Amino acid sequence: MSNIYQEIQKRILVLDGAMGTMLQEYKFSEEDFRGERFKDYSTPLQGNNDLLSITQPEAVKEIHRKYFAAGADIVETNTFSGTTIAMADYQMEDLVYELNYESARIAKEAADEFTAKEPHKPRFVAGSIGPTNRTASMSPDVNDPGYRAVTFDELRIAYKQQVEALIEGGADILLVETVFDTLNAKAALFAIEEVKAERNIKIPIMISGTITDASGRTLSGQTAEAFLISISHIPLLSVGFNCALGANLLQPHLEAIASKTEFAISAHPNAGLPNAFGEYDETPEETAEQIEEYLKKNLINIVGGCCGTTPKHISAIAEVAAKYKPRHAEFVSVAQNS
């Protein structure tokens, strides 16, 4: 696990692209989501992408393979909604451990295949920890600003279960991503530190926030710099941003934090902004061209794609990233303390 610290100093590491975008290409039906095991399940399951790690594992593994083949060093597990809180929408809270464990196991098998073929370029699995569909620092009820739909402790317990399963399934890194509410992320980080202490283990942690619009703030109101400060008490492998914006619009926010932290910086932007139909039109070449501006300014250590990106986008990004040296970052203290 620790050789991620060695690899990140050698080159800019490439993260994978969108899992959801790739799964959409399969056009899975309700029956495909259910499989034989859940054919009589009482609630509709179509759209529960995490479940596909159980009902369509070969499709999920094939997507990981495509991203590795495109040049990715790190793939994310298919676990963006893998908490009891998010799975309550499908009445599948009891499946959370299995979903996370199987997702990590599938990704790790794909990673090991490619590491075996190219030992000079080890591949890694990042356990994807999404934000849940509830926010701890804002009220969902405009008439009751003091109300909260979830407590910090409920989040901590849910994240802890996810973290334990991801680690046991084989995740090399834990990625707390698409953070729109830093209090949710703090619950995830608290849970991770708890698991590390209980098991006496070290595991690298990545955290990636989301700037939601042109205001330059997260949904809960933080600027990029405020987000960085509020999570810097934890020893991290990297901090960065993903989703919501295209690469060009994300750049100022990366610039805002790159000079203020010794952690590595990560970015996995969308393929531009969605069109009127919610689809992404930005070509791999366009995405890579914008990301090259990050590289010219020496802003990042880890780069990949979010919504709308495919293996073609990752291939174009990897080709550009190979031409540049990674931004200097301090990993010794992180590696020792994590």
Short mmCIF file of N, CA and C in Angstrom, two decimals, residues 84-232:
data_model
loop_
_atom_site.label_atom_id
_atom_site.label_comp_id
_atom_site.label_asym_id
_atom_site.label_seq_id
_atom_site.Cartn_x
_atom_site.Cartn_y
_atom_site.Cartn_z
N THR A 84 -25.47 2.98 4.45
CA THR A 84 -26.84 2.64 4.84
C THR A 84 -27.77 3.83 4.60
N ILE A 85 -27.25 5.03 4.73
CA ILE A 85 -28.07 6.24 4.55
C ILE A 85 -28.53 6.34 3.10
N ALA A 86 -27.62 6.18 2.15
CA ALA A 86 -27.99 6.27 0.74
C ALA A 86 -28.78 5.05 0.29
N MET A 87 -28.44 3.88 0.80
CA MET A 87 -29.12 2.65 0.37
C MET A 87 -30.53 2.51 0.94
N ALA A 88 -30.87 3.38 1.89
CA ALA A 88 -32.24 3.37 2.43
C ALA A 88 -33.27 3.66 1.33
N ASP A 89 -32.84 4.38 0.28
CA ASP A 89 -33.74 4.68 -0.84
C ASP A 89 -34.25 3.40 -1.51
N TYR A 90 -33.43 2.35 -1.43
CA TYR A 90 -33.79 1.07 -2.08
C TYR A 90 -34.12 -0.01 -1.05
N GLN A 91 -34.18 0.39 0.23
CA GLN A 91 -34.42 -0.56 1.32
C GLN A 91 -33.37 -1.67 1.31
N MET A 92 -32.11 -1.28 1.07
CA MET A 92 -31.02 -2.25 0.98
C MET A 92 -29.92 -1.98 2.00
N GLU A 93 -30.29 -1.43 3.13
CA GLU A 93 -29.29 -1.12 4.15
C GLU A 93 -28.49 -2.36 4.56
N ASP A 94 -29.15 -3.50 4.60
CA ASP A 94 -28.50 -4.74 5.06
C ASP A 94 -27.42 -5.23 4.08
N LEU A 95 -27.44 -4.70 2.88
CA LEU A 95 -26.48 -5.16 1.86
C LEU A 95 -25.21 -4.33 1.80
N VAL A 96 -25.12 -3.30 2.62
CA VAL A 96 -24.02 -2.33 2.49
C VAL A 96 -22.65 -2.97 2.60
N TYR A 97 -22.46 -3.85 3.58
CA TYR A 97 -21.13 -4.47 3.71
C TYR A 97 -20.78 -5.26 2.45
N GLU A 98 -21.70 -6.06 1.99
CA GLU A 98 -21.44 -6.90 0.81
C GLU A 98 -21.18 -6.05 -0.43
N LEU A 99 -21.96 -5.00 -0.62
CA LEU A 99 -21.78 -4.12 -1.78
C LEU A 99 -20.38 -3.52 -1.82
N ASN A 100 -19.92 -3.02 -0.68
CA ASN A 100 -18.60 -2.40 -0.61
C ASN A 100 -17.49 -3.42 -0.74
N TYR A 101 -17.66 -4.54 -0.05
CA TYR A 101 -16.63 -5.59 -0.10
C TYR A 101 -16.47 -6.11 -1.53
N GLU A 102 -17.58 -6.43 -2.17
CA GLU A 102 -17.52 -6.98 -3.53
C GLU A 102 -16.98 -5.96 -4.53
N SER A 103 -17.38 -4.70 -4.37
CA SER A 103 -16.89 -3.66 -5.27
C SER A 103 -15.38 -3.50 -5.16
N ALA A 104 -14.87 -3.52 -3.94
CA ALA A 104 -13.42 -3.40 -3.74
C ALA A 104 -12.70 -4.64 -4.27
N ARG A 105 -13.28 -5.79 -4.03
CA ARG A 105 -12.65 -7.04 -4.49
C ARG A 105 -12.55 -7.08 -6.02
N ILE A 106 -13.63 -6.69 -6.69
CA ILE A 106 -13.65 -6.68 -8.16
C ILE A 106 -12.59 -5.72 -8.70
N ALA A 107 -12.53 -4.52 -8.13
CA ALA A 107 -11.56 -3.52 -8.59
C ALA A 107 -10.13 -4.00 -8.32
N LYS A 108 -9.93 -4.64 -7.17
CA LYS A 108 -8.59 -5.11 -6.82
C LYS A 108 -8.13 -6.23 -7.75
N GLU A 109 -9.07 -7.10 -8.14
CA GLU A 109 -8.70 -8.15 -9.10
C GLU A 109 -8.24 -7.55 -10.42
N ALA A 110 -8.95 -6.53 -10.89
CA ALA A 110 -8.56 -5.86 -12.13
C ALA A 110 -7.20 -5.17 -11.97
N ALA A 111 -7.00 -4.52 -10.83
CA ALA A 111 -5.73 -3.84 -10.57
C ALA A 111 -4.57 -4.82 -10.55
N ASP A 112 -4.78 -5.96 -9.89
CA ASP A 112 -3.72 -6.96 -9.81
C ASP A 112 -3.37 -7.54 -11.18
N GLU A 113 -4.38 -7.69 -12.04
CA GLU A 113 -4.13 -8.17 -13.40
C GLU A 113 -3.15 -7.25 -14.13
N PHE A 114 -3.39 -5.96 -14.04
CA PHE A 114 -2.56 -5.00 -14.76
C PHE A 114 -1.20 -4.80 -14.10
N THR A 115 -1.16 -4.87 -12.78
CA THR A 115 0.13 -4.76 -12.08
C THR A 115 1.02 -5.95 -12.45
N ALA A 116 0.42 -7.12 -12.56
CA ALA A 116 1.18 -8.31 -12.93
C ALA A 116 1.76 -8.18 -14.34
N LYS A 117 0.97 -7.58 -15.25
CA LYS A 117 1.44 -7.40 -16.63
C LYS A 117 2.48 -6.30 -16.74
N GLU A 118 2.34 -5.27 -15.90
CA GLU A 118 3.25 -4.11 -15.96
C GLU A 118 3.75 -3.77 -14.55
N PRO A 119 4.65 -4.59 -14.01
CA PRO A 119 5.08 -4.38 -12.63
C PRO A 119 5.74 -3.02 -12.40
N HIS A 120 6.26 -2.41 -13.48
CA HIS A 120 6.89 -1.10 -13.34
C HIS A 120 5.85 0.00 -13.11
N LYS A 121 4.57 -0.32 -13.34
CA LYS A 121 3.49 0.65 -13.18
C LYS A 121 2.38 0.03 -12.32
N PRO A 122 2.59 -0.02 -11.00
CA PRO A 122 1.58 -0.64 -10.14
C PRO A 122 0.25 0.10 -10.21
N ARG A 123 -0.85 -0.66 -10.13
CA ARG A 123 -2.19 -0.08 -10.17
C ARG A 123 -2.81 -0.13 -8.78
N PHE A 124 -3.63 0.86 -8.51
CA PHE A 124 -4.21 1.01 -7.17
C PHE A 124 -5.73 1.11 -7.23
N VAL A 125 -6.34 0.78 -6.09
CA VAL A 125 -7.80 0.87 -5.95
C VAL A 125 -8.13 1.90 -4.87
N ALA A 126 -8.95 2.88 -5.25
CA ALA A 126 -9.43 3.87 -4.30
C ALA A 126 -10.87 3.54 -3.92
N GLY A 127 -11.10 3.32 -2.64
CA GLY A 127 -12.45 3.06 -2.16
C GLY A 127 -13.26 4.35 -2.19
N SER A 128 -14.25 4.40 -3.06
CA SER A 128 -15.03 5.62 -3.25
C SER A 128 -16.07 5.79 -2.13
N ILE A 129 -15.97 6.91 -1.43
CA ILE A 129 -16.88 7.23 -0.33
C ILE A 129 -17.61 8.51 -0.70
N GLY A 130 -18.86 8.37 -1.14
CA GLY A 130 -19.63 9.52 -1.58
C GLY A 130 -20.22 10.31 -0.43
N PRO A 131 -20.91 11.40 -0.74
CA PRO A 131 -21.36 12.34 0.30
C PRO A 131 -22.64 11.97 1.02
N THR A 132 -23.30 10.92 0.62
CA THR A 132 -24.67 10.54 1.02
C THR A 132 -25.65 11.55 0.43
N ASN A 133 -26.94 11.29 0.61
CA ASN A 133 -27.96 12.19 0.07
C ASN A 133 -28.58 13.06 1.17
N ARG A 134 -27.83 13.23 2.26
CA ARG A 134 -28.28 14.12 3.34
C ARG A 134 -27.13 15.03 3.74
N THR A 135 -27.45 16.17 4.28
CA THR A 135 -26.42 17.12 4.67
C THR A 135 -26.50 17.42 6.16
N ALA A 136 -25.35 17.46 6.81
CA ALA A 136 -25.31 17.62 8.26
C ALA A 136 -25.27 19.08 8.71
N SER A 137 -24.93 19.99 7.82
CA SER A 137 -24.78 21.38 8.25
C SER A 137 -25.86 22.31 7.72
N MET A 138 -26.84 21.77 6.99
CA MET A 138 -27.92 22.60 6.48
C MET A 138 -29.26 21.88 6.65
N SER A 139 -30.31 22.66 6.76
CA SER A 139 -31.65 22.09 6.88
C SER A 139 -32.27 21.87 5.51
N PRO A 140 -32.92 20.73 5.30
CA PRO A 140 -33.65 20.52 4.05
C PRO A 140 -35.01 21.21 4.06
N ASP A 141 -35.36 21.81 5.19
CA ASP A 141 -36.66 22.46 5.35
C ASP A 141 -36.46 23.97 5.49
N VAL A 142 -36.86 24.72 4.47
CA VAL A 142 -36.65 26.18 4.51
C VAL A 142 -37.44 26.84 5.65
N ASN A 143 -38.47 26.19 6.11
CA ASN A 143 -39.27 26.74 7.20
C ASN A 143 -38.71 26.42 8.58
N ASP A 144 -37.69 25.57 8.62
CA ASP A 144 -37.09 25.18 9.91
C ASP A 144 -35.58 25.08 9.75
N PRO A 145 -34.89 26.23 9.75
CA PRO A 145 -33.45 26.23 9.49
C PRO A 145 -32.62 25.45 10.52
N GLY A 146 -33.17 25.19 11.68
CA GLY A 146 -32.43 24.44 12.70
C GLY A 146 -32.55 22.93 12.55
N TYR A 147 -33.44 22.49 11.68
CA TYR A 147 -33.66 21.05 11.52
C TYR A 147 -32.51 20.40 10.75
N ARG A 148 -32.17 19.18 11.12
CA ARG A 148 -31.17 18.39 10.39
C ARG A 148 -31.74 17.02 10.09
N ALA A 149 -31.54 16.56 8.85
CA ALA A 149 -32.08 15.25 8.44
C ALA A 149 -31.18 14.11 8.89
N VAL A 150 -29.98 14.44 9.37
CA VAL A 150 -29.03 13.40 9.80
C VAL A 150 -28.12 14.01 10.86
N THR A 151 -27.63 13.16 11.76
CA THR A 151 -26.68 13.64 12.78
C THR A 151 -25.26 13.24 12.40
N PHE A 152 -24.30 13.91 13.02
CA PHE A 152 -22.89 13.58 12.80
C PHE A 152 -22.64 12.12 13.16
N ASP A 153 -23.21 11.67 14.25
CA ASP A 153 -22.97 10.30 14.71
C ASP A 153 -23.57 9.27 13.76
N GLU A 154 -24.75 9.58 13.22
CA GLU A 154 -25.34 8.67 12.23
C GLU A 154 -24.46 8.54 11.01
N LEU A 155 -23.90 9.66 10.58
CA LEU A 155 -22.97 9.64 9.43
C LEU A 155 -21.72 8.84 9.77
N ARG A 156 -21.17 9.10 10.95
CA ARG A 156 -19.94 8.40 11.36
C ARG A 156 -20.13 6.89 11.35
N ILE A 157 -21.24 6.44 11.90
CA ILE A 157 -21.52 5.00 11.97
C ILE A 157 -21.67 4.41 10.56
N ALA A 158 -22.39 5.14 9.70
CA ALA A 158 -22.61 4.66 8.33
C ALA A 158 -21.30 4.59 7.56
N TYR A 159 -20.50 5.64 7.68
CA TYR A 159 -19.21 5.67 6.97
C TYR A 159 -18.26 4.59 7.50
N LYS A 160 -18.30 4.36 8.80
CA LYS A 160 -17.40 3.36 9.38
C LYS A 160 -17.67 1.98 8.81
N GLN A 161 -18.94 1.64 8.66
CA GLN A 161 -19.30 0.35 8.07
C GLN A 161 -18.78 0.26 6.64
N GLN A 162 -18.93 1.34 5.89
CA GLN A 162 -18.44 1.34 4.51
C GLN A 162 -16.92 1.21 4.46
N VAL A 163 -16.23 1.95 5.29
CA VAL A 163 -14.76 1.94 5.32
C VAL A 163 -14.23 0.54 5.64
N GLU A 164 -14.82 -0.10 6.65
CA GLU A 164 -14.35 -1.44 7.04
C GLU A 164 -14.49 -2.43 5.88
N ALA A 165 -15.62 -2.35 5.17
CA ALA A 165 -15.85 -3.28 4.05
C ALA A 165 -14.90 -2.99 2.89
N LEU A 166 -14.65 -1.71 2.60
CA LEU A 166 -13.74 -1.35 1.52
C LEU A 166 -12.32 -1.85 1.80
N ILE A 167 -11.89 -1.67 3.03
CA ILE A 167 -10.54 -2.12 3.40
C ILE A 167 -10.44 -3.64 3.30
N GLU A 168 -11.45 -4.33 3.83
CA GLU A 168 -11.41 -5.79 3.81
C GLU A 168 -11.55 -6.34 2.39
N GLY A 169 -12.19 -5.58 1.50
CA GLY A 169 -12.30 -6.00 0.11
C GLY A 169 -11.04 -5.76 -0.71
N GLY A 170 -10.12 -4.96 -0.18
CA GLY A 170 -8.84 -4.78 -0.86
C GLY A 170 -8.49 -3.38 -1.32
N ALA A 171 -9.24 -2.35 -0.90
CA ALA A 171 -8.93 -0.97 -1.30
C ALA A 171 -7.56 -0.56 -0.77
N ASP A 172 -6.78 0.10 -1.62
CA ASP A 172 -5.45 0.58 -1.24
C ASP A 172 -5.49 1.99 -0.66
N ILE A 173 -6.51 2.74 -1.08
CA ILE A 173 -6.66 4.14 -0.73
C ILE A 173 -8.13 4.34 -0.38
N LEU A 174 -8.43 5.33 0.45
CA LEU A 174 -9.82 5.71 0.69
C LEU A 174 -10.03 7.12 0.14
N LEU A 175 -11.02 7.28 -0.72
CA LEU A 175 -11.30 8.55 -1.38
C LEU A 175 -12.65 9.10 -0.93
N VAL A 176 -12.60 10.12 -0.09
CA VAL A 176 -13.82 10.81 0.33
C VAL A 176 -14.08 11.88 -0.73
N GLU A 177 -15.10 11.67 -1.54
CA GLU A 177 -15.22 12.50 -2.75
C GLU A 177 -16.55 13.22 -2.89
N THR A 178 -16.53 14.16 -3.82
CA THR A 178 -17.72 14.96 -4.15
C THR A 178 -18.29 15.59 -2.88
N VAL A 179 -17.41 16.16 -2.08
CA VAL A 179 -17.80 16.74 -0.79
C VAL A 179 -18.53 18.06 -1.03
N PHE A 180 -19.83 18.08 -0.73
CA PHE A 180 -20.58 19.34 -0.82
C PHE A 180 -20.85 19.93 0.55
N ASP A 181 -20.70 19.10 1.58
CA ASP A 181 -20.87 19.54 2.96
C ASP A 181 -19.69 18.99 3.76
N THR A 182 -18.82 19.89 4.20
CA THR A 182 -17.59 19.45 4.87
C THR A 182 -17.88 18.72 6.18
N LEU A 183 -19.01 18.99 6.80
CA LEU A 183 -19.34 18.28 8.04
C LEU A 183 -19.58 16.79 7.75
N ASN A 184 -20.20 16.48 6.62
CA ASN A 184 -20.33 15.08 6.21
C ASN A 184 -18.94 14.47 6.04
N ALA A 185 -18.05 15.19 5.36
CA ALA A 185 -16.70 14.68 5.12
C ALA A 185 -15.95 14.48 6.43
N LYS A 186 -16.16 15.37 7.37
CA LYS A 186 -15.49 15.22 8.67
C LYS A 186 -15.96 13.95 9.38
N ALA A 187 -17.23 13.62 9.22
CA ALA A 187 -17.73 12.37 9.79
C ALA A 187 -17.05 11.17 9.15
N ALA A 188 -16.86 11.25 7.83
CA ALA A 188 -16.17 10.16 7.12
C ALA A 188 -14.71 10.07 7.58
N LEU A 189 -14.05 11.20 7.69
CA LEU A 189 -12.65 11.20 8.13
C LEU A 189 -12.52 10.70 9.57
N PHE A 190 -13.47 11.08 10.41
CA PHE A 190 -13.49 10.61 11.80
C PHE A 190 -13.62 9.09 11.82
N ALA A 191 -14.53 8.56 10.98
CA ALA A 191 -14.73 7.11 10.92
C ALA A 191 -13.47 6.40 10.44
N ILE A 192 -12.81 6.98 9.44
CA ILE A 192 -11.58 6.38 8.91
C ILE A 192 -10.50 6.33 9.99
N GLU A 193 -10.33 7.43 10.70
CA GLU A 193 -9.32 7.47 11.75
C GLU A 193 -9.64 6.46 12.86
N GLU A 194 -10.92 6.28 13.13
CA GLU A 194 -11.36 5.30 14.13
C GLU A 194 -10.97 3.89 13.70
N VAL A 195 -11.24 3.55 12.45
CA VAL A 195 -10.92 2.22 11.93
C VAL A 195 -9.41 2.01 11.92
N LYS A 196 -8.66 3.02 11.51
CA LYS A 196 -7.20 2.91 11.50
C LYS A 196 -6.65 2.63 12.89
N ALA A 197 -7.19 3.33 13.88
CA ALA A 197 -6.72 3.15 15.26
C ALA A 197 -7.10 1.77 15.80
N GLU A 198 -8.32 1.35 15.53
CA GLU A 198 -8.78 0.05 16.04
C GLU A 198 -8.00 -1.10 15.43
N ARG A 199 -7.65 -0.97 14.16
CA ARG A 199 -6.97 -2.06 13.44
C ARG A 199 -5.45 -1.88 13.39
N ASN A 200 -4.99 -0.74 13.90
CA ASN A 200 -3.56 -0.42 13.86
C ASN A 200 -3.00 -0.53 12.44
N ILE A 201 -3.69 0.14 11.51
CA ILE A 201 -3.27 0.09 10.11
C ILE A 201 -3.03 1.51 9.59
N LYS A 202 -2.32 1.57 8.47
CA LYS A 202 -2.12 2.82 7.75
C LYS A 202 -2.76 2.67 6.38
N ILE A 203 -3.50 3.67 5.97
CA ILE A 203 -4.07 3.65 4.63
C ILE A 203 -4.14 5.09 4.13
N PRO A 204 -3.66 5.34 2.92
CA PRO A 204 -3.68 6.71 2.39
C PRO A 204 -5.11 7.20 2.20
N ILE A 205 -5.31 8.49 2.46
CA ILE A 205 -6.64 9.10 2.33
C ILE A 205 -6.58 10.25 1.33
N MET A 206 -7.50 10.22 0.37
CA MET A 206 -7.71 11.32 -0.55
C MET A 206 -9.04 11.98 -0.20
N ILE A 207 -9.11 13.30 -0.34
CA ILE A 207 -10.39 13.98 -0.15
C ILE A 207 -10.59 14.96 -1.29
N SER A 208 -11.80 14.96 -1.83
CA SER A 208 -12.09 15.78 -3.00
C SER A 208 -13.42 16.49 -2.83
N GLY A 209 -13.36 17.82 -2.81
CA GLY A 209 -14.56 18.62 -2.65
C GLY A 209 -15.20 18.97 -3.97
N THR A 210 -16.36 19.59 -3.90
CA THR A 210 -17.09 19.99 -5.10
C THR A 210 -17.48 21.46 -4.99
N ILE A 211 -16.96 22.25 -5.92
CA ILE A 211 -17.38 23.65 -6.05
C ILE A 211 -18.62 23.64 -6.93
N THR A 212 -19.74 24.05 -6.38
CA THR A 212 -21.01 23.78 -7.05
C THR A 212 -21.36 24.72 -8.19
N ASP A 213 -20.84 25.96 -8.15
CA ASP A 213 -21.22 26.89 -9.21
C ASP A 213 -20.21 28.02 -9.30
N ALA A 214 -20.55 29.07 -10.06
CA ALA A 214 -19.62 30.18 -10.31
C ALA A 214 -19.30 30.99 -9.06
N SER A 215 -20.02 30.75 -7.96
CA SER A 215 -19.72 31.47 -6.72
C SER A 215 -18.37 31.06 -6.15
N GLY A 216 -17.87 29.89 -6.59
CA GLY A 216 -16.59 29.41 -6.09
C GLY A 216 -16.67 28.80 -4.71
N ARG A 217 -17.88 28.37 -4.33
CA ARG A 217 -18.06 27.79 -3.00
C ARG A 217 -18.68 26.40 -3.08
N THR A 218 -18.49 25.63 -2.02
CA THR A 218 -19.19 24.35 -1.91
C THR A 218 -20.66 24.65 -1.58
N LEU A 219 -21.50 23.64 -1.64
CA LEU A 219 -22.92 23.84 -1.37
C LEU A 219 -23.16 24.38 0.04
N SER A 220 -22.32 23.97 0.98
CA SER A 220 -22.47 24.45 2.35
C SER A 220 -21.76 25.78 2.59
N GLY A 221 -21.25 26.41 1.52
CA GLY A 221 -20.81 27.80 1.61
C GLY A 221 -19.33 28.06 1.76
N GLN A 222 -18.50 27.02 1.73
CA GLN A 222 -17.07 27.24 1.92
C GLN A 222 -16.36 27.59 0.60
N THR A 223 -15.38 28.48 0.71
CA THR A 223 -14.48 28.71 -0.42
C THR A 223 -13.49 27.55 -0.48
N ALA A 224 -12.73 27.49 -1.57
CA ALA A 224 -11.73 26.42 -1.73
C ALA A 224 -10.73 26.44 -0.58
N GLU A 225 -10.27 27.63 -0.23
CA GLU A 225 -9.28 27.73 0.84
C GLU A 225 -9.86 27.33 2.19
N ALA A 226 -11.09 27.72 2.46
CA ALA A 226 -11.74 27.35 3.72
C ALA A 226 -11.92 25.83 3.81
N PHE A 227 -12.29 25.22 2.68
CA PHE A 227 -12.42 23.76 2.64
C PHE A 227 -11.09 23.11 2.99
N LEU A 228 -10.01 23.59 2.38
CA LEU A 228 -8.68 23.04 2.66
C LEU A 228 -8.34 23.14 4.15
N ILE A 229 -8.53 24.32 4.71
CA ILE A 229 -8.18 24.54 6.11
C ILE A 229 -8.98 23.62 7.03
N SER A 230 -10.25 23.42 6.71
CA SER A 230 -11.13 22.68 7.61
C SER A 230 -10.88 21.18 7.62
N ILE A 231 -10.12 20.66 6.65
CA ILE A 231 -9.84 19.22 6.66
C ILE A 231 -8.33 18.91 6.80
N SER A 232 -7.51 19.94 6.97
CA SER A 232 -6.06 19.74 6.99
C SER A 232 -5.53 19.20 8.31
#
